[in-house]
GROMACS .gro file of C-alpha atoms in nm:
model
  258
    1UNK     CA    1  -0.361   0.908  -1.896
    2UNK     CA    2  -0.666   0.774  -1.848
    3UNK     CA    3  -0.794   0.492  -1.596
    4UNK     CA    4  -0.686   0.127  -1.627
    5UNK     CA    5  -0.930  -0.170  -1.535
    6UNK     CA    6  -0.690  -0.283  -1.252
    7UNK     CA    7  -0.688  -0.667  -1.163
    8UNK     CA    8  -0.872  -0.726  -0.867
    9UNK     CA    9  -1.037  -0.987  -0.638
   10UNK     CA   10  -1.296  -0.938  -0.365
   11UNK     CA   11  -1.387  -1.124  -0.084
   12UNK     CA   12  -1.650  -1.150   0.212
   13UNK     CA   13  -2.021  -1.023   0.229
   14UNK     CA   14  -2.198  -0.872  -0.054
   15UNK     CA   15  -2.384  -0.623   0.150
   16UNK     CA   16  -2.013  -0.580   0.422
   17UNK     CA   17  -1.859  -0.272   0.472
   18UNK     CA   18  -1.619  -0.250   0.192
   19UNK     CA   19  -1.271  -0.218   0.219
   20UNK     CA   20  -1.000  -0.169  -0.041
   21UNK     CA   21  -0.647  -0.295   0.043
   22UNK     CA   22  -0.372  -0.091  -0.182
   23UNK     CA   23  -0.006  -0.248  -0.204
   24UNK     CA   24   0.305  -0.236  -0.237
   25UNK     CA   25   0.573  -0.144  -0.490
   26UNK     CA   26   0.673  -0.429  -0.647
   27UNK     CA   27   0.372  -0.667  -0.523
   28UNK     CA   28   0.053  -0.770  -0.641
   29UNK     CA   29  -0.215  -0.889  -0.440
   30UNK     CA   30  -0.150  -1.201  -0.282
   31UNK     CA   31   0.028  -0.978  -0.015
   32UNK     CA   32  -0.255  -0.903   0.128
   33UNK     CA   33  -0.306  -1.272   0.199
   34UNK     CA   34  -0.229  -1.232   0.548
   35UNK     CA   35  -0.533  -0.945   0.610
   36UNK     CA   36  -0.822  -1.136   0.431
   37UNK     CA   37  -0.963  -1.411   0.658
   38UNK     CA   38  -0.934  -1.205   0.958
   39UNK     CA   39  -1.128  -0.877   0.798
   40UNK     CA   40  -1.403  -1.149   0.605
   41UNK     CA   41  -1.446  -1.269   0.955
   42UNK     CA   42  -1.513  -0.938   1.075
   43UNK     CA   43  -1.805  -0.925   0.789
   44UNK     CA   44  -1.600  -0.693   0.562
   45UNK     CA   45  -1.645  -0.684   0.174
   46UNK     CA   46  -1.267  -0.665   0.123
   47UNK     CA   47  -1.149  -0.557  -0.214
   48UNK     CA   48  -0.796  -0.626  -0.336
   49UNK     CA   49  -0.642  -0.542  -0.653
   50UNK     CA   50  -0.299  -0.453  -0.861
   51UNK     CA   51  -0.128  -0.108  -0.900
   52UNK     CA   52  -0.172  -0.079  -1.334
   53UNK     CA   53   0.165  -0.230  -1.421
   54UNK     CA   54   0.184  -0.481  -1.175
   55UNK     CA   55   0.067  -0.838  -1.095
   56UNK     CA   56  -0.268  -0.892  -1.368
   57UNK     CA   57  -0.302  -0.565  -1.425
   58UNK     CA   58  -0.233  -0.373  -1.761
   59UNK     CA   59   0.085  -0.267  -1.830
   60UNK     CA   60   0.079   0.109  -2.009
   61UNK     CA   61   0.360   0.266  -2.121
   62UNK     CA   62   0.485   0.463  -1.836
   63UNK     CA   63   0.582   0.686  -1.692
   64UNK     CA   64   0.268   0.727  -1.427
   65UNK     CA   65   0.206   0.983  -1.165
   66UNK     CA   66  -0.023   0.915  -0.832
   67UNK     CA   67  -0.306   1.075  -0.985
   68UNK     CA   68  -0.323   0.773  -1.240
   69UNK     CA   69  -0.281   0.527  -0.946
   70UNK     CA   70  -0.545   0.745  -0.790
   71UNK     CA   71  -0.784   0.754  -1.037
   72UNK     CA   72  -0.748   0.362  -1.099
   73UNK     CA   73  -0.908   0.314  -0.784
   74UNK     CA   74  -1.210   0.561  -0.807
   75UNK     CA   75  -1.256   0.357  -1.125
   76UNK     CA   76  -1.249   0.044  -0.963
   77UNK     CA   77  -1.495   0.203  -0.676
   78UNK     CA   78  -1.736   0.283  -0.982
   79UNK     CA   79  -1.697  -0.065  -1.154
   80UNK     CA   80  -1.799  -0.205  -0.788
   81UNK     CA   81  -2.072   0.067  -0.728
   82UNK     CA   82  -1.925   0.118  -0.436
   83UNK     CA   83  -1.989   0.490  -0.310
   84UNK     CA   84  -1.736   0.476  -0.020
   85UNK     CA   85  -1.472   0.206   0.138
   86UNK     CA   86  -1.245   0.226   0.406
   87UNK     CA   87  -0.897   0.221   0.262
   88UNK     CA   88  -0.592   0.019   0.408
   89UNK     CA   89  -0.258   0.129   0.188
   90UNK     CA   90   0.085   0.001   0.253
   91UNK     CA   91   0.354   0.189   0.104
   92UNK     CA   92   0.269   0.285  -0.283
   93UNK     CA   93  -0.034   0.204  -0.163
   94UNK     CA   94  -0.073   0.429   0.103
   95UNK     CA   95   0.033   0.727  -0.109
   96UNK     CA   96  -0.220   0.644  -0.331
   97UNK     CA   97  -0.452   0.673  -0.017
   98UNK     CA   98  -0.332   0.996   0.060
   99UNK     CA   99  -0.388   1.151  -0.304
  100UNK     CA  100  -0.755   0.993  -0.297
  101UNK     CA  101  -0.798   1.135   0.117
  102UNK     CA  102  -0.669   1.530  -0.062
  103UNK     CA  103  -0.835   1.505  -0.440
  104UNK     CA  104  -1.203   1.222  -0.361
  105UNK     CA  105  -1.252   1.242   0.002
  106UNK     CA  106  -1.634   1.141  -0.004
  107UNK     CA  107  -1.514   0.839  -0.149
  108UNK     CA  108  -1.356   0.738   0.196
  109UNK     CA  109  -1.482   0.609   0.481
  110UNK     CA  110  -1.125   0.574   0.694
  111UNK     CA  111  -0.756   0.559   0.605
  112UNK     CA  112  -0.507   0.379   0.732
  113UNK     CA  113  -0.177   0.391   0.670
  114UNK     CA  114   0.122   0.155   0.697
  115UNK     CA  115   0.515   0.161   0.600
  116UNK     CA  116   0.440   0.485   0.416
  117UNK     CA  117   0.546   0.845   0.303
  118UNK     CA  118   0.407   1.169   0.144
  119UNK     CA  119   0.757   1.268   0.067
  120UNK     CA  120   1.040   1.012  -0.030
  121UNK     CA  121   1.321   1.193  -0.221
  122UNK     CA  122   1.552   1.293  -0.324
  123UNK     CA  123   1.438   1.215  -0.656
  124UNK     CA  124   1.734   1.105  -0.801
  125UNK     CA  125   1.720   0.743  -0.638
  126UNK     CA  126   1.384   0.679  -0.756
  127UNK     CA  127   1.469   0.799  -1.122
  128UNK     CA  128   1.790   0.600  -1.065
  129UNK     CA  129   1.593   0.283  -0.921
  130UNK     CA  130   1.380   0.308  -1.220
  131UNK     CA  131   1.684   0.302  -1.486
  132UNK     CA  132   1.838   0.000  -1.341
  133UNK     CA  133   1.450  -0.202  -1.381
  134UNK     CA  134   1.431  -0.064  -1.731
  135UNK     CA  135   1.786  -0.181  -1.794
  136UNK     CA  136   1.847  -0.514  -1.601
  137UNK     CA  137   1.445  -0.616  -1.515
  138UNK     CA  138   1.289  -0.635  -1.161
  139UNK     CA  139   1.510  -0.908  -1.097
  140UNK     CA  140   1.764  -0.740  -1.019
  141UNK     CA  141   1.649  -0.523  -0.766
  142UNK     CA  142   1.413  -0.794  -0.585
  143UNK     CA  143   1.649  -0.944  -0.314
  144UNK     CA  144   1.808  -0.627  -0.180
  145UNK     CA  145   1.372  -0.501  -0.168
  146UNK     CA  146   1.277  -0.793   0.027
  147UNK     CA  147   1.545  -0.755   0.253
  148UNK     CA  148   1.376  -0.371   0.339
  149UNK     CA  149   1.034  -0.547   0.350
  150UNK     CA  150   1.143  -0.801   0.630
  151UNK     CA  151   1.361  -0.766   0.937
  152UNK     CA  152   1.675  -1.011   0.935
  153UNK     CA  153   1.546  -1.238   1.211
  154UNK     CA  154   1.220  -1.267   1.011
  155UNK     CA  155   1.398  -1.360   0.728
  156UNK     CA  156   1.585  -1.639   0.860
  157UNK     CA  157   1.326  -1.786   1.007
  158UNK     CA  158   1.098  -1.810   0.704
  159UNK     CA  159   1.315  -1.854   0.431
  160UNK     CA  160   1.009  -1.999   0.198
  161UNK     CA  161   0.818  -1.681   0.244
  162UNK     CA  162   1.094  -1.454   0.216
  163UNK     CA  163   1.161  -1.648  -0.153
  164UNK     CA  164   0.825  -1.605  -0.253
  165UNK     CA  165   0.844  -1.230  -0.172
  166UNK     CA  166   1.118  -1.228  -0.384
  167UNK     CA  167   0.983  -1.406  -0.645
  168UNK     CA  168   0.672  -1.172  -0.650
  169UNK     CA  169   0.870  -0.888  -0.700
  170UNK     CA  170   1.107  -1.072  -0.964
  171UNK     CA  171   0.741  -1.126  -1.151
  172UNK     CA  172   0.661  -0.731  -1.168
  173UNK     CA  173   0.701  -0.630  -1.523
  174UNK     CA  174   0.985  -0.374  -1.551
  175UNK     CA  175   0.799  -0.119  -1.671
  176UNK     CA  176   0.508  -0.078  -1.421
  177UNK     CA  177   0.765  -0.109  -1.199
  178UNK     CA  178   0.977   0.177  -1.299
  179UNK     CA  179   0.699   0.353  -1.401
  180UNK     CA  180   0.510   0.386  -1.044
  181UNK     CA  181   0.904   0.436  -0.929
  182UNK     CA  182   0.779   0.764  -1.108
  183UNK     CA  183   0.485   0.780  -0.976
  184UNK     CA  184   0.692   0.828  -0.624
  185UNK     CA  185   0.969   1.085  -0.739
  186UNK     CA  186   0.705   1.314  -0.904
  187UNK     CA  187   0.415   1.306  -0.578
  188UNK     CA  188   0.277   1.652  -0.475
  189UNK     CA  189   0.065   1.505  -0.137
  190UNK     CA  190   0.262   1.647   0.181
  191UNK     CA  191   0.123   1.978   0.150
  192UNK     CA  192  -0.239   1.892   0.138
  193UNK     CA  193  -0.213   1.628   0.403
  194UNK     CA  194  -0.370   1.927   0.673
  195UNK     CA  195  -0.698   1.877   0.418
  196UNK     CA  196  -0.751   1.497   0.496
  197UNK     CA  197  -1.084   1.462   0.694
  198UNK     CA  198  -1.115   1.107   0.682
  199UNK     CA  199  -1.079   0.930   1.028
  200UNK     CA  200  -0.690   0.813   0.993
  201UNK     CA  201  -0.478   0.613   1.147
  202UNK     CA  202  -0.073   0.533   1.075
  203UNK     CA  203   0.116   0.249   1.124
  204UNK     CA  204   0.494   0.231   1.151
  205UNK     CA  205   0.764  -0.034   1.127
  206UNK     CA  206   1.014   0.012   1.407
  207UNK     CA  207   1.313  -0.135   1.181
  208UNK     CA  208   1.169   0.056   0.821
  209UNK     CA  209   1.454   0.103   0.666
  210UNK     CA  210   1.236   0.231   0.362
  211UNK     CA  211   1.017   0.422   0.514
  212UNK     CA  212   1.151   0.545   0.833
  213UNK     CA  213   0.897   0.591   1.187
  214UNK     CA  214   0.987   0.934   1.162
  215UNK     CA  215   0.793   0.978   0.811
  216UNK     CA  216   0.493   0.810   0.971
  217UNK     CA  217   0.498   1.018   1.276
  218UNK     CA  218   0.515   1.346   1.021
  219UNK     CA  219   0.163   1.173   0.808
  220UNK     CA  220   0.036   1.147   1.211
  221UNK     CA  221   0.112   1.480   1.330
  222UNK     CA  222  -0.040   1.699   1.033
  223UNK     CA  223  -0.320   1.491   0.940
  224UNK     CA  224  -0.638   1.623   1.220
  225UNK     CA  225  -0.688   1.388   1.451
  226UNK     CA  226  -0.470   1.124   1.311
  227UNK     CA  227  -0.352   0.837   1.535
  228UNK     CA  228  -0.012   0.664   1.526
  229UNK     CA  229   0.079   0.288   1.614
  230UNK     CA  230   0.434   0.191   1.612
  231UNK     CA  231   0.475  -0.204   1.521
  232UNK     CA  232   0.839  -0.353   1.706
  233UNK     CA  233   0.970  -0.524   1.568
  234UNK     CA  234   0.858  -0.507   1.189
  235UNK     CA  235   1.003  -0.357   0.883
  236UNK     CA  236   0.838  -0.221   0.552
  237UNK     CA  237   0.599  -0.500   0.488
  238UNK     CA  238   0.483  -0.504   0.862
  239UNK     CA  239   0.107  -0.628   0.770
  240UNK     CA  240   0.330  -0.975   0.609
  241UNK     CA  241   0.586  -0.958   0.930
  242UNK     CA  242   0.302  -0.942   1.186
  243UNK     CA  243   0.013  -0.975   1.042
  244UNK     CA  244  -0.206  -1.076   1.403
  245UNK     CA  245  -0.111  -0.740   1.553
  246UNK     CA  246  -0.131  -0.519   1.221
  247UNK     CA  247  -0.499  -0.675   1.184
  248UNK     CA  248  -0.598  -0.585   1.522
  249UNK     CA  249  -0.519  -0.220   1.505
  250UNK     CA  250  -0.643  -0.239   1.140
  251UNK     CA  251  -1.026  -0.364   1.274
  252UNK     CA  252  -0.971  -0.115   1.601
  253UNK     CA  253  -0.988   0.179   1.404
  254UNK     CA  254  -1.247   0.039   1.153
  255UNK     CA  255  -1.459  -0.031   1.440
  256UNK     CA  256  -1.432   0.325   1.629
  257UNK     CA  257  -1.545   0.517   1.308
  258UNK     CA  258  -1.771   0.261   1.164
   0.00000   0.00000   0.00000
């Protein structure tokens, strides 16, 4: 499958460092909302944009792998002229980090990871997960995701955000939705994550229940030289949860290998 001319939206600088922020399953860029001022202020060019299949992105018959996801981006690099960015990916996003880190790495500057995995079976539940979008629609799958995104006290305390999480996801067309849940049952990364040379660091929800710290201190502990940061509390979305400490470690490691 060839690349898709991914909705996108960039902010800061002309001539700032670039950086791409890569999202979530289910989300589209406005999650990112809670990254932007604070990296503009820091005089980064930050790029944001949708998975294909999600938000205003095109929606292609699925089903996808990561190399499409992948490949979107280098695309979206080209369409920017940007030679290299730094590259913040939570979740999906991250994955698609990794597979750019193993297959384009001198399109990378620094990776950082958060709420992620290189290896998230069993398969089953993902080819399951997909069925049930395909079937019923994102809808119903949204509140029992948002309730892995946030931690419980989080939730109750900003019920208007935690709605329009849930309405995001509600909004992701079924079949970029269960087509990147493909994407994530079919990924080949973990073995080549020894071959990532760009500067890394990996950030971890204490209370993922998606994406458990132990599969963040695995990325941490085979890429060379990666770093990990453990985020307490915070669950899957920990850059929406706490956004203030997630941007500081973000800009710390930006800064030490800029």
């Amino acid at each position: 499958m060839g690349a898709v001319l991914v909705n996108h939206v960039v902010d800061g600088p002309v001539d700032g460092p670039p950086i791409v922020l890569s999202g979530s399953l289910g989300s589209d860029l406005r999650m990112w909302e809670p990254q932007v001022a604070a990296l503009v202020a820091a005089g980064y060019r930050v790029v944001r944009y949708d998975h294909r299949g999600h938000g205003g992105s095109p929606v292609p018959v699925g089903p996808y792998s990561l190399a499409d996801l992948g490949g979107d981006v280098i695309a979206l690099l080209d369409r920017l002229t940007i030679r290299r960015a730094h590259f913040v990916g939570v979740s999906l996003g991250g994955m698609v980090g990794m597979w750019v880190a193993e297959f384009a790495p001198c399109r990378l500057s620094t990776l950082t990871l958060c709420c992620t995995s290189a290896d998230l079976g069993p398969a089953t539940a993902w080819a399951d997960r997909a069925a049930t979008v395909r079937a019923e629609g994102t809808g119903a799958i949204a509140e029992a995701a948002v309730q892995r995104w946030f931690t419980p006290e989080w939730r109750a305390a900003h019920p208007d955000r935690t709605r329009d999480y849930q309405q995001m996801i509600a909004a992701t067309p079924a079949e970029g939705y269960a087509s990147c849940c493909a994407a994530i049952e079919t990924m080949d990364i973990d073995a080549r994550l020894a071959r990532i040379s760009a500067p890394t660091v990996v950030i971890v929800g204490a209370d993922d229940p998606a994406t458990p710290p132990a599969h963040g201190e695995h990325i941490a502990a085979t890429i060379p030289l990666a770093r990990l940061r453990i985020v307490h509390p915070g669950a899957h979305l920990a850059s929406a949860e706490r956004p203030d400490t997630v941007n500081d470690l973000i800009l710390t490691h930006l800064k030490e290998n800029s």
